[in-house]
JSON list of C-alpha atoms in Angstrom, two decimals:
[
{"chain": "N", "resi": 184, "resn": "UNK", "atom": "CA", "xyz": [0.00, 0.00, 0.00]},
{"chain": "N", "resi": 185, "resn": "UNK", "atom": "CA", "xyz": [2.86, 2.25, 0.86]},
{"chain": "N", "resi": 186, "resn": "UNK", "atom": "CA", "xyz": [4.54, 1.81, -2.42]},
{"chain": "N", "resi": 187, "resn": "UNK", "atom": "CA", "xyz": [1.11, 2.29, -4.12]},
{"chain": "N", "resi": 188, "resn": "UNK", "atom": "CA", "xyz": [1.02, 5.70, -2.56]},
{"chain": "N", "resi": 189, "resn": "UNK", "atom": "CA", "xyz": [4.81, 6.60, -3.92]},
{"chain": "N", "resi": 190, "resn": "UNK", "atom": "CA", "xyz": [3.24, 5.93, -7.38]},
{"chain": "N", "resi": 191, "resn": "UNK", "atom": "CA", "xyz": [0.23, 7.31, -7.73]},
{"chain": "N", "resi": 192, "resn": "UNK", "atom": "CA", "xyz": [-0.71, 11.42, -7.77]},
{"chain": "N", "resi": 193, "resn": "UNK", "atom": "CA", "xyz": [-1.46, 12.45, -4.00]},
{"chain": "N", "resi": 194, "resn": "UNK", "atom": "CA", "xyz": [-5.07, 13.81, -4.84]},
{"chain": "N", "resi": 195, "resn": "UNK", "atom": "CA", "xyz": [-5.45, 10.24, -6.76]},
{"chain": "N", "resi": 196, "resn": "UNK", "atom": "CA", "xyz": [-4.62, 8.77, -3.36]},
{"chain": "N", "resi": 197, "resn": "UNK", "atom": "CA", "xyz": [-6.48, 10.77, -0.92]},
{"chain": "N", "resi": 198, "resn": "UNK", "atom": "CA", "xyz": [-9.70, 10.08, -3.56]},
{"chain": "N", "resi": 199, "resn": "UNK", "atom": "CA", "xyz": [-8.75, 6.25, -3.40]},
{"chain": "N", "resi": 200, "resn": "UNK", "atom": "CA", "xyz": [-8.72, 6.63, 0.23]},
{"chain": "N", "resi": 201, "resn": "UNK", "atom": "CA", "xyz": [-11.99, 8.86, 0.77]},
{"chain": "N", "resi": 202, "resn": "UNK", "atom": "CA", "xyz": [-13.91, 6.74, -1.53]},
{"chain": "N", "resi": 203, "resn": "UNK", "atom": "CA", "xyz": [-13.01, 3.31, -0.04]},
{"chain": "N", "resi": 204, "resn": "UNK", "atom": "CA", "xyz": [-13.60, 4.78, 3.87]},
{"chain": "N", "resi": 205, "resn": "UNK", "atom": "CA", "xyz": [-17.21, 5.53, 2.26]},
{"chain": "N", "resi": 206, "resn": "UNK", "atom": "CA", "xyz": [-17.77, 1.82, 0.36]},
{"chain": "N", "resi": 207, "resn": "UNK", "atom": "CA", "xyz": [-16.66, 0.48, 3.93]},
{"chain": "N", "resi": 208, "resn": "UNK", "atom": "CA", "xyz": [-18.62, 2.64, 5.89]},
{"chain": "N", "resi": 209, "resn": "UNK", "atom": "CA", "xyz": [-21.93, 1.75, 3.89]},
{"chain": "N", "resi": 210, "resn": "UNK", "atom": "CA", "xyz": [-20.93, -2.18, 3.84]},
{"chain": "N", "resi": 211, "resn": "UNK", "atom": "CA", "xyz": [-20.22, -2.07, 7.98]},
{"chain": "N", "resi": 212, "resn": "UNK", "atom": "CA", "xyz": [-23.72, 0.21, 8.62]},
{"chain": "N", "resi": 213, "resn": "UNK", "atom": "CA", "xyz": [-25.84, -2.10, 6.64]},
{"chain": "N", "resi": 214, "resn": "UNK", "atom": "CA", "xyz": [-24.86, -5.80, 7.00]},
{"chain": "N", "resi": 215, "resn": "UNK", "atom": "CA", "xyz": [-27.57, -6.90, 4.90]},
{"chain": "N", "resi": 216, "resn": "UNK", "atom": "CA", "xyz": [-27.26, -4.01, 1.96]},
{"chain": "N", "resi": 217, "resn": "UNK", "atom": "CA", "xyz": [-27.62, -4.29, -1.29]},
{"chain": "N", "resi": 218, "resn": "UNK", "atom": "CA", "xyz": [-26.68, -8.29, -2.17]},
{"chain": "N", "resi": 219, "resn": "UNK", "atom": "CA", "xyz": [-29.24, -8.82, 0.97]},
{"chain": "N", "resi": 220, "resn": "UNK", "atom": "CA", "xyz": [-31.82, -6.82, -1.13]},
{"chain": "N", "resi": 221, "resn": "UNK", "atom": "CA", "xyz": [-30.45, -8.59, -4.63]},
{"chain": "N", "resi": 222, "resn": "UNK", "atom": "CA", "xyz": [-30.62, -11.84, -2.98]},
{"chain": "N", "resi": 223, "resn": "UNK", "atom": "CA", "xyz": [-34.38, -11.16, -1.68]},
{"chain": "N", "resi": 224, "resn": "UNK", "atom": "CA", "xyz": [-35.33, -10.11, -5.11]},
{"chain": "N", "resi": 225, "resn": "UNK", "atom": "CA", "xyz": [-34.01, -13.38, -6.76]},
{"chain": "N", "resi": 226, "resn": "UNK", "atom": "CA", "xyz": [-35.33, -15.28, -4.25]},
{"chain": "N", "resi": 227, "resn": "UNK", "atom": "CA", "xyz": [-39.20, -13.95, -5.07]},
{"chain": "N", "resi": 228, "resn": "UNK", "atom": "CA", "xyz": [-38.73, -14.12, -7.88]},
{"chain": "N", "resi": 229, "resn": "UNK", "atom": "CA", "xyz": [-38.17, -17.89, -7.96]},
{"chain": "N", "resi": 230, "resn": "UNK", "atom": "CA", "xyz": [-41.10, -18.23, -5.51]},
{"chain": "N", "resi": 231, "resn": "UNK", "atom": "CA", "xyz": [-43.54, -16.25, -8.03]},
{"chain": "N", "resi": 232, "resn": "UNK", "atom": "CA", "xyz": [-42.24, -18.35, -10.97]},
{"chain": "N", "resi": 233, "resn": "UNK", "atom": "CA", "xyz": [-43.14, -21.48, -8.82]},
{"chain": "N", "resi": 234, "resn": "UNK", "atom": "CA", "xyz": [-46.26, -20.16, -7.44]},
{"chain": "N", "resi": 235, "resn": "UNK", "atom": "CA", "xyz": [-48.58, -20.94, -10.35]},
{"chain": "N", "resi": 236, "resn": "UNK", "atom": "CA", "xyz": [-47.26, -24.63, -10.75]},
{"chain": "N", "resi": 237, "resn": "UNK", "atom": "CA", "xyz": [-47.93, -24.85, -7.02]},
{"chain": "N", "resi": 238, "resn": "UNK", "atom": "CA", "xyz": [-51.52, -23.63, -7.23]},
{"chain": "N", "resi": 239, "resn": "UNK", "atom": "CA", "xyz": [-52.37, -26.00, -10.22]},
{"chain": "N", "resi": 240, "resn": "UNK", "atom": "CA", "xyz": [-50.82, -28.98, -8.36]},
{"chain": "N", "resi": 241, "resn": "UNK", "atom": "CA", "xyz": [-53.28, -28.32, -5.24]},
{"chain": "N", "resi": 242, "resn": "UNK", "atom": "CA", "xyz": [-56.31, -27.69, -7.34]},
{"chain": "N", "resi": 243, "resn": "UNK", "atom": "CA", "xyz": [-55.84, -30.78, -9.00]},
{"chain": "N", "resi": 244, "resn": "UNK", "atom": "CA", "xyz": [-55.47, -32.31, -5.60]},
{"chain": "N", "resi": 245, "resn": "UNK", "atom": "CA", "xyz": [-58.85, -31.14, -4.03]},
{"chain": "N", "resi": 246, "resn": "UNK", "atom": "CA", "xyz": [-61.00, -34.03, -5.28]},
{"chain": "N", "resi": 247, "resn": "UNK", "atom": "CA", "xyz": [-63.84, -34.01, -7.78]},
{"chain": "N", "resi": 248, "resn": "UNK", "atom": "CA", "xyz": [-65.94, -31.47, -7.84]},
{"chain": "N", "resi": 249, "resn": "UNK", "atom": "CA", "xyz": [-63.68, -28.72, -7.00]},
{"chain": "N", "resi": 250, "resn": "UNK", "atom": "CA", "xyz": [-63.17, -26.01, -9.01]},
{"chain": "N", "resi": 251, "resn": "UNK", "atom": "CA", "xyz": [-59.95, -26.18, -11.30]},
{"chain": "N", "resi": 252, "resn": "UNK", "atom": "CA", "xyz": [-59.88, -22.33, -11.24]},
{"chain": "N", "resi": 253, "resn": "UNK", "atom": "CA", "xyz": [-58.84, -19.68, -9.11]},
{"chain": "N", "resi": 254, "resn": "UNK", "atom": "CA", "xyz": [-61.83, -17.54, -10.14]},
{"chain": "N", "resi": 255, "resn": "UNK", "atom": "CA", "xyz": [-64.00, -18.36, -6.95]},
{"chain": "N", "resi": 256, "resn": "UNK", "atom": "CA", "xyz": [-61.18, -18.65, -4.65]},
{"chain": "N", "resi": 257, "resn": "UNK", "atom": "CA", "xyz": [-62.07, -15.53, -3.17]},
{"chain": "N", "resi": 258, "resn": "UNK", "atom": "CA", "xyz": [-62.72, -16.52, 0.77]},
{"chain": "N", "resi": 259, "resn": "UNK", "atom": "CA", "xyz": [-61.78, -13.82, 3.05]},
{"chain": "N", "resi": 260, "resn": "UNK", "atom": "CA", "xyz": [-58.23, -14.41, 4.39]},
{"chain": "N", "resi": 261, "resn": "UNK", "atom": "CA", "xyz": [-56.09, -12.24, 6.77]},
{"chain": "N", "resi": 262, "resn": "UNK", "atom": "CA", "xyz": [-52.53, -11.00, 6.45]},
{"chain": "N", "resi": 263, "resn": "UNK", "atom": "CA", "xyz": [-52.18, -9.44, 2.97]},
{"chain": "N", "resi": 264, "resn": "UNK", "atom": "CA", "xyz": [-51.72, -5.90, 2.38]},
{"chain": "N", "resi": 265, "resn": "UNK", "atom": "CA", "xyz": [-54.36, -3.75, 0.67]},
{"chain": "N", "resi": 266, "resn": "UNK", "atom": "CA", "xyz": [-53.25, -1.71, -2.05]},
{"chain": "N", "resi": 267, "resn": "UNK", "atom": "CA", "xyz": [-49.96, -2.71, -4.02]},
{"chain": "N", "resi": 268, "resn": "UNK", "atom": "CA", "xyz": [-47.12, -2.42, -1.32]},
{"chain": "N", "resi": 269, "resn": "UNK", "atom": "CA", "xyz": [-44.80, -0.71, -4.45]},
{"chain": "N", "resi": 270, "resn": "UNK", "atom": "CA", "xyz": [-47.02, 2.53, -4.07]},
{"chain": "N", "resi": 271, "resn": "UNK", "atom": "CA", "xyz": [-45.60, 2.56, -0.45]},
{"chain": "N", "resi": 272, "resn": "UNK", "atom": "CA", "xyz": [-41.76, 4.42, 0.85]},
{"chain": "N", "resi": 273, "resn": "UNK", "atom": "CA", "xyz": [-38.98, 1.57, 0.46]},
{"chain": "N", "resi": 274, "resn": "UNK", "atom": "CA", "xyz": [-39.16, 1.54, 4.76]},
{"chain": "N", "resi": 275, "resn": "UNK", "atom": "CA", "xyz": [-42.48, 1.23, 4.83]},
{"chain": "N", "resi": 276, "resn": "UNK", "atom": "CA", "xyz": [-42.65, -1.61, 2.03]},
{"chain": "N", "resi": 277, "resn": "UNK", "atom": "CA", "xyz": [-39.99, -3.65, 3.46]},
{"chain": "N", "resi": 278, "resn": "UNK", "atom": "CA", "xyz": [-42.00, -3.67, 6.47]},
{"chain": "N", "resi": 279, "resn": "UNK", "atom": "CA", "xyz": [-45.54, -4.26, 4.84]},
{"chain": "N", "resi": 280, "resn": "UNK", "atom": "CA", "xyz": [-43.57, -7.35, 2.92]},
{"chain": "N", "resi": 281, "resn": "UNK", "atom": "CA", "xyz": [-42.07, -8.39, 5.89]},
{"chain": "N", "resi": 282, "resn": "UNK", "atom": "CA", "xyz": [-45.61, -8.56, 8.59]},
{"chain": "N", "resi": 283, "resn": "UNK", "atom": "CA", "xyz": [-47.38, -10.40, 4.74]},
{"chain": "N", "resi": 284, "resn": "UNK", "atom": "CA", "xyz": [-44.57, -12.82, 4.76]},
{"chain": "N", "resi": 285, "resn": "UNK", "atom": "CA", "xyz": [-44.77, -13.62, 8.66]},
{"chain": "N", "resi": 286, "resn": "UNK", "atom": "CA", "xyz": [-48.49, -14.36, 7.98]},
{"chain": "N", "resi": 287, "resn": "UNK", "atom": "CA", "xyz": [-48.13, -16.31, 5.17]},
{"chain": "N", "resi": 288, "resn": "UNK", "atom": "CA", "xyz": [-46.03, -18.59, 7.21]},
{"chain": "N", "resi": 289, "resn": "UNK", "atom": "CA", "xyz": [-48.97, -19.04, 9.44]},
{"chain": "N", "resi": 290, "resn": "UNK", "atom": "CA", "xyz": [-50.80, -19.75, 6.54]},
{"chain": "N", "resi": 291, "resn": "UNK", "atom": "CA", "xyz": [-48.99, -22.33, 5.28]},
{"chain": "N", "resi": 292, "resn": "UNK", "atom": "CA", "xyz": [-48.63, -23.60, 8.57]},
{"chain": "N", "resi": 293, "resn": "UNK", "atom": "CA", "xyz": [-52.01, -24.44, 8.51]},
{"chain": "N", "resi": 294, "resn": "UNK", "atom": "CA", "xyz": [-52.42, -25.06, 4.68]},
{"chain": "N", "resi": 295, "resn": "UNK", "atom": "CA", "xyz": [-49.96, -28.15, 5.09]},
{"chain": "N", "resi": 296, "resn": "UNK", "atom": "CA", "xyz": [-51.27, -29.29, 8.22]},
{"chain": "N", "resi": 297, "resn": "UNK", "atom": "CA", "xyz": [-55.19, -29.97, 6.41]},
{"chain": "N", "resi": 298, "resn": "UNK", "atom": "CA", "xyz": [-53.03, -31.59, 3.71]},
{"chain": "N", "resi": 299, "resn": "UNK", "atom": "CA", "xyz": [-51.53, -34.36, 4.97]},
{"chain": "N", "resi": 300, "resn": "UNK", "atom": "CA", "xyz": [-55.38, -35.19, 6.40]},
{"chain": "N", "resi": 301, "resn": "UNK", "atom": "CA", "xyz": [-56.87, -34.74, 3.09]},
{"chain": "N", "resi": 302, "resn": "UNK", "atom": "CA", "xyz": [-53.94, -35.52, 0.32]},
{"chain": "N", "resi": 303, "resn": "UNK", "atom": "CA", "xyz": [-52.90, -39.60, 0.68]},
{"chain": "N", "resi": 304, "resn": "UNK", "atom": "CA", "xyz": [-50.44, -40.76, 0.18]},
{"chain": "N", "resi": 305, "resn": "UNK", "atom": "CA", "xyz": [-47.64, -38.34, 2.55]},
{"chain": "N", "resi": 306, "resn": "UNK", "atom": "CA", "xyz": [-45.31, -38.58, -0.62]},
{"chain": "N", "resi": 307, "resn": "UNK", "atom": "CA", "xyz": [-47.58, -36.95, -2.90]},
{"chain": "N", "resi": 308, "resn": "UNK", "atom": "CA", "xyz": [-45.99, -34.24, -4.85]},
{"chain": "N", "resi": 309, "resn": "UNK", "atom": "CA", "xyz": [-47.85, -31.36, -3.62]},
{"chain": "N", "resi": 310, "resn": "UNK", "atom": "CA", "xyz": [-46.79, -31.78, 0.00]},
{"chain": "N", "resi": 311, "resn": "UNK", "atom": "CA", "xyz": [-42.97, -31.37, -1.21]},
{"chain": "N", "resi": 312, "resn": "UNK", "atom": "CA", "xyz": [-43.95, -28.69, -2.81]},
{"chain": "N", "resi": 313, "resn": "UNK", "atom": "CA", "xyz": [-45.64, -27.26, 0.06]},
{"chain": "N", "resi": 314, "resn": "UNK", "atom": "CA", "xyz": [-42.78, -27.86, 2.35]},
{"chain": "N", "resi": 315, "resn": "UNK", "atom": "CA", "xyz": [-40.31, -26.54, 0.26]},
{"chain": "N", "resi": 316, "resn": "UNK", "atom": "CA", "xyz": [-42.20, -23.23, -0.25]},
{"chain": "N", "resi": 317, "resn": "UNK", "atom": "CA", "xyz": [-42.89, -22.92, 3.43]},
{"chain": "N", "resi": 318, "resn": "UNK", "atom": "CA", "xyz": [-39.13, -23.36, 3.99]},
{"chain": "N", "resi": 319, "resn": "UNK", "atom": "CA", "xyz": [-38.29, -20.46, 1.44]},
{"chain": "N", "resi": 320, "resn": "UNK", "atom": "CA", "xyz": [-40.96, -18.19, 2.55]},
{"chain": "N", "resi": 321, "resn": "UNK", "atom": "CA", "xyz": [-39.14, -18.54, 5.86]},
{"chain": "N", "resi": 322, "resn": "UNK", "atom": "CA", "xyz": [-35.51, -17.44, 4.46]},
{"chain": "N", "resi": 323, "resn": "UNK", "atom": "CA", "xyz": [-37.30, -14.63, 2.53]},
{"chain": "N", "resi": 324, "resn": "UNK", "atom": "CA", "xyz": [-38.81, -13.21, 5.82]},
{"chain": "N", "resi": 325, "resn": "UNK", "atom": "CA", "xyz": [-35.64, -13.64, 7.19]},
{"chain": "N", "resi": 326, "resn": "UNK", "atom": "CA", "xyz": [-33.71, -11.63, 4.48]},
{"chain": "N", "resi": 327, "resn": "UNK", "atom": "CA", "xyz": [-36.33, -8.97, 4.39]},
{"chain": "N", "resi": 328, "resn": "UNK", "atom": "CA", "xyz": [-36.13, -8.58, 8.38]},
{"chain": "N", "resi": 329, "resn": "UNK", "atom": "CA", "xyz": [-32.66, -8.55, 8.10]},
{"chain": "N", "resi": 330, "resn": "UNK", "atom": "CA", "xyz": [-33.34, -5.06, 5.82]},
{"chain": "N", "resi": 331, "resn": "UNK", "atom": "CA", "xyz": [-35.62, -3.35, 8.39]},
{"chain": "N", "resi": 332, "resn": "UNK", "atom": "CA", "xyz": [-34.49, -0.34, 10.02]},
{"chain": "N", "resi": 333, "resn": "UNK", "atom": "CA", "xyz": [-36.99, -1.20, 12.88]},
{"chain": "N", "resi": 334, "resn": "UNK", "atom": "CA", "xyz": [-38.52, -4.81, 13.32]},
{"chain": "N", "resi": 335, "resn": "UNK", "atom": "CA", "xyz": [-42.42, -5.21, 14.12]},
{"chain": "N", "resi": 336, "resn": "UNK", "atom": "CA", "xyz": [-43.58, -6.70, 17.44]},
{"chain": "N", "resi": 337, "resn": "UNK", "atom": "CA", "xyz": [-44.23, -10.52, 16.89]},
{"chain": "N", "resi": 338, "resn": "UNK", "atom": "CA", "xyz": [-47.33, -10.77, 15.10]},
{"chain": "N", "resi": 339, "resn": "UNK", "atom": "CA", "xyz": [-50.54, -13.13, 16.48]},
{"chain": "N", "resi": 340, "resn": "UNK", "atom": "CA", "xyz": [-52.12, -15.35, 13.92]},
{"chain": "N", "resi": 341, "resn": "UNK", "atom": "CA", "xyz": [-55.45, -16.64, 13.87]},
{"chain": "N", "resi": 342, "resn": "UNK", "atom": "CA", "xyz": [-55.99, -19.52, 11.40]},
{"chain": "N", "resi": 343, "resn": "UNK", "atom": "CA", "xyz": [-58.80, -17.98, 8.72]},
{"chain": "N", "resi": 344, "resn": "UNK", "atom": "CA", "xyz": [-60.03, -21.57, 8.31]},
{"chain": "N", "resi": 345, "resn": "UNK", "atom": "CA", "xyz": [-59.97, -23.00, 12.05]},
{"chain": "N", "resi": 346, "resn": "UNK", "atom": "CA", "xyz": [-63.70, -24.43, 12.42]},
{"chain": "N", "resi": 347, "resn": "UNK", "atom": "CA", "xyz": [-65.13, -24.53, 9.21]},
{"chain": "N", "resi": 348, "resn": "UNK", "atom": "CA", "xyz": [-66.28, -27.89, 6.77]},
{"chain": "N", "resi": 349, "resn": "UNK", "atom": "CA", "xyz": [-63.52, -29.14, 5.03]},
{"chain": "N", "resi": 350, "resn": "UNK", "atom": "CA", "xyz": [-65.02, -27.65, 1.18]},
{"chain": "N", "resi": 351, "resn": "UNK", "atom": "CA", "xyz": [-64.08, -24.20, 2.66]},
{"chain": "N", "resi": 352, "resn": "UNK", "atom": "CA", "xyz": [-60.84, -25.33, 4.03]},
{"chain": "N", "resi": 353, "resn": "UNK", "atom": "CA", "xyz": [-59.94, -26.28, 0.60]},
{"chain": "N", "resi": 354, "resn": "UNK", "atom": "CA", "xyz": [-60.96, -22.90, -0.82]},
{"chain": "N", "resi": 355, "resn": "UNK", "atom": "CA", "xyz": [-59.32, -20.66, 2.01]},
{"chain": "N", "resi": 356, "resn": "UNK", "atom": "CA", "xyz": [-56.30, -22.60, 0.83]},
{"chain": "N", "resi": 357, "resn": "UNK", "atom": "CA", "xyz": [-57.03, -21.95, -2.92]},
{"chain": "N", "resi": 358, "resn": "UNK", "atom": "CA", "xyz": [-57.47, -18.23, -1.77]},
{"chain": "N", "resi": 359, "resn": "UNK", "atom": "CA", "xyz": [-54.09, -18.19, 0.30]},
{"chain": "N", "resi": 360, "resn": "UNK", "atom": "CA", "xyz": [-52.04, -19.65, -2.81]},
{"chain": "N", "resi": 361, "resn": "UNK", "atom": "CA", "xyz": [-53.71, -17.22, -5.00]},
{"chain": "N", "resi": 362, "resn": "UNK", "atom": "CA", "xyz": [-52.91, -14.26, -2.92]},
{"chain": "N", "resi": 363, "resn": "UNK", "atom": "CA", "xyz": [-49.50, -14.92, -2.50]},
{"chain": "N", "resi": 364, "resn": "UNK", "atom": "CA", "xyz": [-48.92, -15.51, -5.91]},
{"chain": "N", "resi": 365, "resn": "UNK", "atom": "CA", "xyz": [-50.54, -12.07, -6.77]},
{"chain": "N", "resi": 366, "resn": "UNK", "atom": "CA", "xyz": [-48.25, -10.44, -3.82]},
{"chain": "N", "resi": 367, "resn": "UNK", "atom": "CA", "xyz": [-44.82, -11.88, -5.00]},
{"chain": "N", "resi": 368, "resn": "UNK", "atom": "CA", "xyz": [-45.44, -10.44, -8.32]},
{"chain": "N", "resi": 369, "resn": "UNK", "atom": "CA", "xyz": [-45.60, -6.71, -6.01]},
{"chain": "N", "resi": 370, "resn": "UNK", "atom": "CA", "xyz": [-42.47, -7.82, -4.07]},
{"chain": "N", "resi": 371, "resn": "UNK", "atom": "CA", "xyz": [-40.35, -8.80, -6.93]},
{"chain": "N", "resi": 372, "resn": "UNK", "atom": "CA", "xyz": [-41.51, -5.09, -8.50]},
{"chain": "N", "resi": 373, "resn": "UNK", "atom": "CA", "xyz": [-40.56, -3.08, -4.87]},
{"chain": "N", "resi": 374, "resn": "UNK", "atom": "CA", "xyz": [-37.39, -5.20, -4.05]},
{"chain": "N", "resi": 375, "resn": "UNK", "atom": "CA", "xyz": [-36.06, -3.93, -7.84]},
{"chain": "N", "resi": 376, "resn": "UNK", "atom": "CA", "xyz": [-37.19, -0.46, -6.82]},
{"chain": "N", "resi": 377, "resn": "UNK", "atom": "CA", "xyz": [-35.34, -0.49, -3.27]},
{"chain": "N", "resi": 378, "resn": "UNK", "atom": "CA", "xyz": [-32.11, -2.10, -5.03]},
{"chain": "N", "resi": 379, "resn": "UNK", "atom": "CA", "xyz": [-32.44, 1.06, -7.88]},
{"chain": "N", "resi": 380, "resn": "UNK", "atom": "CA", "xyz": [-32.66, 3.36, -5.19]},
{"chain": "N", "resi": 381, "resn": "UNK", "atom": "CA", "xyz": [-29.59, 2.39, -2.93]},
{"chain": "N", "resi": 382, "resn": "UNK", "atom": "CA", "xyz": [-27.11, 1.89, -6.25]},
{"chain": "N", "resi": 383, "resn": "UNK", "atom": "CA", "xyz": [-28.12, 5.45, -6.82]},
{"chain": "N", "resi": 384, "resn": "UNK", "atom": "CA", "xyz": [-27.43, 6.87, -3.48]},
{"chain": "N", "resi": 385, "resn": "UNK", "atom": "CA", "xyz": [-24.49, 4.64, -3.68]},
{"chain": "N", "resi": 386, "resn": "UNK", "atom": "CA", "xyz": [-23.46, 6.55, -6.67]},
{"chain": "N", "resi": 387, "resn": "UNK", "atom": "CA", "xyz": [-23.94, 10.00, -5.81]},
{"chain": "N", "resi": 388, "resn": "UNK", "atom": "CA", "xyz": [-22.06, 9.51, -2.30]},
{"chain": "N", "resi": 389, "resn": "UNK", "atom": "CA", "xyz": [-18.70, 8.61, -4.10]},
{"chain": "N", "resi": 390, "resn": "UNK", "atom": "CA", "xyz": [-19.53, 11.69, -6.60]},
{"chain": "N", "resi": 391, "resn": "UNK", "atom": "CA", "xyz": [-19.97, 13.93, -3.80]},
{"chain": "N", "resi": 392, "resn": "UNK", "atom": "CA", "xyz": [-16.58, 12.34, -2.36]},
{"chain": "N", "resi": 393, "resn": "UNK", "atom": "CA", "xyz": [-14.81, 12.71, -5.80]},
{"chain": "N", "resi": 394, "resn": "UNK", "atom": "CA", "xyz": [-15.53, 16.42, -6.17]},
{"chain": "N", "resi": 395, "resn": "UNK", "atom": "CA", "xyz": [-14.59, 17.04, -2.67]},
{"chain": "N", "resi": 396, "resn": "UNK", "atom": "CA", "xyz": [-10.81, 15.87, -3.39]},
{"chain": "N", "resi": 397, "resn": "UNK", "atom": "CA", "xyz": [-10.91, 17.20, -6.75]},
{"chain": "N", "resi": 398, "resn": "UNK", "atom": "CA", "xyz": [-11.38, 20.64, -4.62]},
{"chain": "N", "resi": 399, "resn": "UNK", "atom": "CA", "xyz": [-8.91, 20.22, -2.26]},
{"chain": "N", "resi": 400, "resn": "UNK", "atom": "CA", "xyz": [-6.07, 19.38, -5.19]}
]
């Protein structure tokens, strides 16, 4: 480093200097920055591009006589924002996706458990599937939480289906899937927002940096 200074112009240097302090200082005040955000994104995104296949697997699952479209799956169901969470500020988006995402893991808590009572055999495919969406809404919470300048309290959730015949278990689940394929589509949109927003900032904080050495020299 010391024979990288002899070499290069002074007010080269000092702008080397100045504008890796600032990289480190932005990398060391937000652990999960940008890649957390970039990993997020590509991680909805698979989950949206899965969601679909997953919602045609359990309809075909329900039995006969159940509807093979998502048209009537409209039972009410708790949890999801109202509105599209891109019209919100990045803060307040991260946390609306956040408290959705915490929900839906209720959800599919429940969505799972009905299942394996109605689905035979355990190894059926839709169960894996299940599972392994559960699992990754799970790691996406955990990423998004990860982003929040202030976590929410714990959030208390009441199964939407507890108590009712098992035809409208089946169709609060049809509703859940449906609703959370609609609301990945809105995350995948915000996260590329957010991740636009803090490259910018990124940007103009090493500009500002640049034309302060660029005075000084």
């Amino acid at each position: 480093m010391v024979l990288l200074l002899h070499v290069i112009p002074a007010t080269s240097a000092l702008m080397y200097i100045l504008v890796m302090s600032h990289v480190a200082r932005l990398s060391t005040a937000k652990l999960c920055g940008t890649a957390a955000v970039i990993q997020s994104r590509k991680l909805a995104n698979f989950l949206q591009n899965q969601s679909e296949d997953l919602l045609k697997t359990y309809l075909s699952k329900q039995g006969e006589g159940f509807p093979q479209t998502t048209s009537l799956c409209k039972e009410p169901v708790e949890g999801f924002p109202e509105g599209q969470v891109t019209d919100m500020k990045p803060n307040e988006m991260l946390r609306s996706i956040y408290v959705t995402l915490r929900h839906l893991d209720g959800h599919f808590q429940t969505l799972r458990r009905q299942q394996l009572d109605l689905v035979s055999p355990p190894s059926d495919p839709l169960h894996k599937k299940l599972t392994d969406t559960h699992n990754r809404i799970q790691d996406l919470a955990g990423n998004i939480k990860c982003l929040l300048e202030e976590v929410p309290p714990e959030i208390s959730i009441t199964s939407s289906s507890s108590g009712r015949g098992v035809f409208r278990q089946k169709m609060v689940g049809c509703t859940v899937l449906r609703k959370y394929s609609e609301f990945l589509k809105q995350v995948v949109s915000g996260l590329n927002h957010v991740i636009s927003r803090r490259s910018a900032t990124r940007g103009k904080g090493i500009q500002r940096i640049q034309k302060k050495v660029l005075r000084l020299g």
